[in-house]
Coordinates of N, CA, C and O in Angstrom, one line a residue:
I1215 N 122.3 -59.9 29.9 CA 122.6 -61.2 29.9 C 123.7 -60.6 30.4 O 124.4 -60.1 30.1
N1216 N 124.1 -61.5 32.0 CA 125.1 -61.4 32.6 C 125.7 -62.6 32.5 O 125.1 -63.6 33.9
T1217 N 126.6 -63.4 32.4 CA 127.5 -64.6 32.0 C 128.7 -64.7 32.1 O 129.4 -64.0 31.7
V1218 N 129.7 -65.8 32.8 CA 131.1 -65.9 32.1 C 131.7 -66.2 30.9 O 132.1 -65.0 29.9
T1219 N 130.5 -67.2 30.1 CA 130.6 -67.2 28.7 C 129.6 -67.0 27.9 O 128.3 -68.0 28.1
L1220 N 129.5 -66.9 26.6 CA 128.4 -67.0 26.5 C 128.9 -67.8 24.7 O 129.6 -67.4 24.0
A1221 N 128.3 -68.6 24.6 CA 128.4 -69.9 23.4 C 127.0 -69.6 22.8 O 125.7 -70.3 23.5
G1222 N 127.1 -70.4 21.7 CA 126.1 -71.1 20.7 C 125.4 -70.2 19.6 O 125.3 -69.3 19.4
S1223 N 124.1 -70.5 19.0 CA 123.4 -70.2 18.2 C 122.0 -69.5 18.4 O 121.7 -70.0 19.7
G1224 N 121.8 -68.4 17.4 CA 120.3 -68.3 17.6 C 120.1 -66.8 17.5 O 120.8 -65.8 17.4
S1225 N 118.9 -66.3 18.3 CA 118.7 -64.8 17.9 C 118.2 -64.0 19.5 O 117.6 -64.4 20.5
I1226 N 118.9 -62.3 19.6 CA 118.3 -62.1 20.7 C 118.0 -60.9 19.8 O 118.2 -59.6 19.0
T1227 N 116.3 -60.9 20.6 CA 115.5 -59.3 19.8 C 114.9 -58.9 20.7 O 114.5 -59.4 21.7
A1228 N 114.9 -57.4 20.7 CA 114.0 -56.5 21.3 C 113.6 -55.8 20.7 O 113.0 -54.8 20.7
D1229 N 112.5 -56.1 19.5 CA 112.1 -54.9 18.3 C 111.3 -54.9 19.0 O 109.9 -55.4 19.2
A1230 N 110.1 -53.7 17.8 CA 108.9 -53.1 18.6 C 108.3 -53.5 18.3 O 108.2 -54.1 17.0
G1231 N 106.5 -52.9 18.6 CA 105.7 -53.0 18.0 C 105.1 -52.5 17.4 O 106.0 -51.1 16.8
N1232 N 104.1 -52.4 15.8 CA 104.0 -51.7 14.8 C 102.3 -51.2 15.4 O 102.0 -51.1 16.2
G1233 N 102.6 -49.6 14.6 CA 101.3 -48.7 15.6 C 100.1 -49.0 14.3 O 100.7 -49.8 13.1
G1234 N 98.9 -48.8 14.9 CA 97.5 -49.0 14.4 C 96.9 -47.6 14.3 O 97.1 -46.4 15.0
G1235 N 96.3 -47.3 12.9 CA 95.5 -45.6 12.7 C 96.2 -45.0 13.2 O 97.0 -44.7 12.4
K1236 N 96.1 -44.2 14.0 CA 96.5 -42.7 14.1 C 97.9 -42.5 15.0 O 98.6 -42.0 15.2
G1237 N 97.8 -44.4 15.7 CA 98.8 -44.1 16.9 C 100.0 -44.4 16.3 O 99.9 -45.3 15.2
G1238 N 100.8 -44.4 16.6 CA 102.9 -44.2 16.1 C 103.3 -45.5 16.8 O 102.6 -46.2 17.7
A1239 N 104.4 -46.2 16.0 CA 104.8 -47.3 16.1 C 105.7 -47.4 18.1 O 106.2 -46.1 18.0
G1240 N 105.5 -48.7 18.2 CA 106.7 -48.4 20.0 C 108.7 -48.4 19.1 O 108.8 -48.4 17.8
G1241 N 109.4 -47.9 20.3 CA 110.8 -48.1 19.9 C 111.1 -48.9 20.0 O 110.9 -49.7 21.2
G1242 N 111.8 -50.0 19.6 CA 113.2 -50.7 19.9 C 113.4 -50.9 21.5 O 113.8 -49.9 21.7
G1243 N 113.7 -51.5 21.5 CA 114.0 -51.6 23.5 C 115.8 -51.7 23.2 O 116.4 -51.6 22.5
R1244 N 116.0 -52.3 24.6 CA 117.7 -52.6 25.2 C 117.9 -54.1 25.0 O 117.8 -54.8 25.5
I1245 N 119.5 -54.2 24.8 CA 120.1 -55.3 25.0 C 121.4 -55.4 24.9 O 122.4 -54.6 24.4
A1246 N 121.4 -55.7 26.8 CA 122.9 -55.7 26.9 C 123.2 -56.9 27.8 O 122.8 -57.6 28.1
V1247 N 124.5 -57.3 27.0 CA 125.3 -59.0 27.1 C 126.4 -58.2 27.6 O 127.3 -57.8 26.9
Y1248 N 126.7 -59.0 28.5 CA 127.8 -58.9 29.8 C 128.7 -60.2 29.6 O 127.9 -60.7 30.4
F1249 N 129.8 -60.1 29.5 CA 130.8 -61.3 29.7 C 131.6 -61.3 30.0 O 132.7 -60.2 29.7
S1250 N 132.7 -62.2 30.6 CA 133.9 -62.0 31.1 C 135.1 -63.2 31.0 O 136.1 -62.9 30.4
A1251 N 134.9 -63.7 29.8 CA 135.4 -65.0 28.9 C 136.1 -64.6 27.9 O 134.8 -64.5 26.8
N1252 N 137.0 -64.1 28.0 CA 137.6 -63.5 26.3 C 137.2 -65.1 24.8 O 136.8 -64.9 23.6
E1253 N 137.3 -66.1 25.2 CA 136.6 -66.9 24.2 C 135.0 -67.4 23.8 O 134.1 -68.7 23.1
S1254 N 133.9 -66.3 24.8 CA 133.0 -66.5 24.5 C 132.5 -66.1 22.8 O 133.3 -65.5 22.1
S1255 N 131.5 -67.1 22.1 CA 131.5 -66.3 20.5 C 129.7 -66.5 20.8 O 128.8 -67.4 21.9
L1256 N 128.7 -65.9 19.7 CA 128.1 -66.2 19.3 C 127.2 -66.3 17.9 O 127.6 -65.5 17.7
E1257 N 126.6 -67.2 17.5 CA 126.1 -67.2 16.3 C 124.8 -66.9 16.0 O 124.5 -67.8 16.4
G1258 N 125.0 -66.1 15.7 CA 123.4 -65.7 15.2 C 123.1 -64.2 15.0 O 124.2 -63.4 14.6
T1259 N 121.7 -63.9 15.1 CA 121.7 -62.1 15.5 C 121.1 -61.3 16.5 O 120.6 -61.7 17.2
T1260 N 121.5 -60.2 16.8 CA 120.5 -59.4 18.0 C 120.1 -58.4 16.7 O 120.6 -57.7 15.3
S1261 N 118.9 -58.0 17.3 CA 117.5 -57.4 17.0 C 117.4 -56.3 17.8 O 116.7 -56.6 18.5
V1262 N 117.3 -54.7 17.3 CA 116.3 -53.9 18.1 C 115.4 -52.3 17.1 O 115.7 -51.7 17.3
L1263 N 115.2 -53.5 15.9 CA 114.4 -52.2 15.6 C 113.6 -51.7 16.1 O 112.3 -52.7 16.8
G1264 N 112.9 -50.5 15.0 CA 111.9 -49.6 16.2 C 110.2 -50.3 15.7 O 111.1 -50.7 14.1
G1265 N 109.6 -50.1 15.0 CA 108.2 -50.6 14.7 C 107.8 -49.4 13.8 O 108.1 -48.3 13.7
T1266 N 107.3 -50.0 12.5 CA 106.4 -48.9 11.5 C 104.9 -48.5 12.1 O 104.3 -49.3 12.7
S1267 N 104.7 -47.6 11.3 CA 103.7 -46.8 11.1 C 103.2 -46.0 9.9 O 103.6 -45.5 9.6
S1268 N 102.1 -45.9 9.7 CA 101.9 -45.2 8.6 C 101.3 -43.1 9.2 O 101.4 -42.4 8.2
Y1269 N 101.7 -43.5 10.4 CA 101.6 -41.9 11.3 C 102.8 -42.1 11.9 O 103.8 -40.5 11.0
D1270 N 104.0 -42.2 12.2 CA 104.7 -42.1 12.9 C 105.4 -43.5 13.3 O 105.2 -44.2 14.1
D1271 N 106.9 -43.5 12.5 CA 107.8 -44.9 12.7 C 108.3 -44.7 13.7 O 108.8 -43.0 14.5
G1272 N 108.7 -45.7 14.4 CA 109.6 -46.1 15.9 C 110.8 -45.8 15.6 O 111.5 -46.3 14.6
E1273 N 111.6 -45.3 17.0 CA 112.9 -45.6 16.5 C 113.2 -47.1 17.2 O 113.1 -47.5 18.1
A1274 N 115.5 -47.3 16.6 CA 115.7 -48.5 17.0 C 116.1 -47.9 17.9 O 116.2 -46.6 18.5
G1275 N 116.3 -49.1 18.8 CA 116.7 -49.1 20.1 C 117.9 -49.7 20.3 O 118.7 -48.8 19.2
T1276 N 119.1 -49.9 21.3 CA 120.6 -50.2 21.5 C 120.8 -52.0 21.8 O 119.8 -52.5 22.3
I1277 N 121.9 -51.6 21.6 CA 122.3 -52.8 21.7 C 124.1 -52.8 22.3 O 124.8 -51.8 22.1
V1278 N 124.7 -53.2 23.6 CA 125.6 -53.0 24.1 C 126.5 -54.5 24.3 O 125.6 -56.0 24.7
W1279 N 127.5 -54.8 23.8 CA 128.5 -56.3 23.8 C 129.5 -55.3 24.8 O 130.4 -54.1 24.8
S1280 N 129.9 -56.1 25.7 CA 131.1 -56.0 27.1 C 131.8 -56.8 27.3 O 131.1 -57.7 28.1
P1281 N 133.3 -57.5 27.0 CA 133.5 -58.4 27.3 C 134.4 -58.2 28.4 O 134.3 -57.0 28.9

C-alpha cells in the first residue's frame, strides 16, 4: 500500500495456507505500508501468519510500516 494518508479500521492480512497429508504449510506473505502524512492512523490488525501442518509448519511473513 502506497498512500499519502492511511486512515480507517479493518484488517490487512497475508496469512499462509495450511498443509495437508505429508505436505508442509505455506509461509506468511509480506505486507508493506508506505505513507507520507504523519497524521495517518489505522485502527485494526495486520497479520502474516505461517500455516500449520502435521508435517512441517510454515514461517511467519514480514510487515513493514514506513511513514
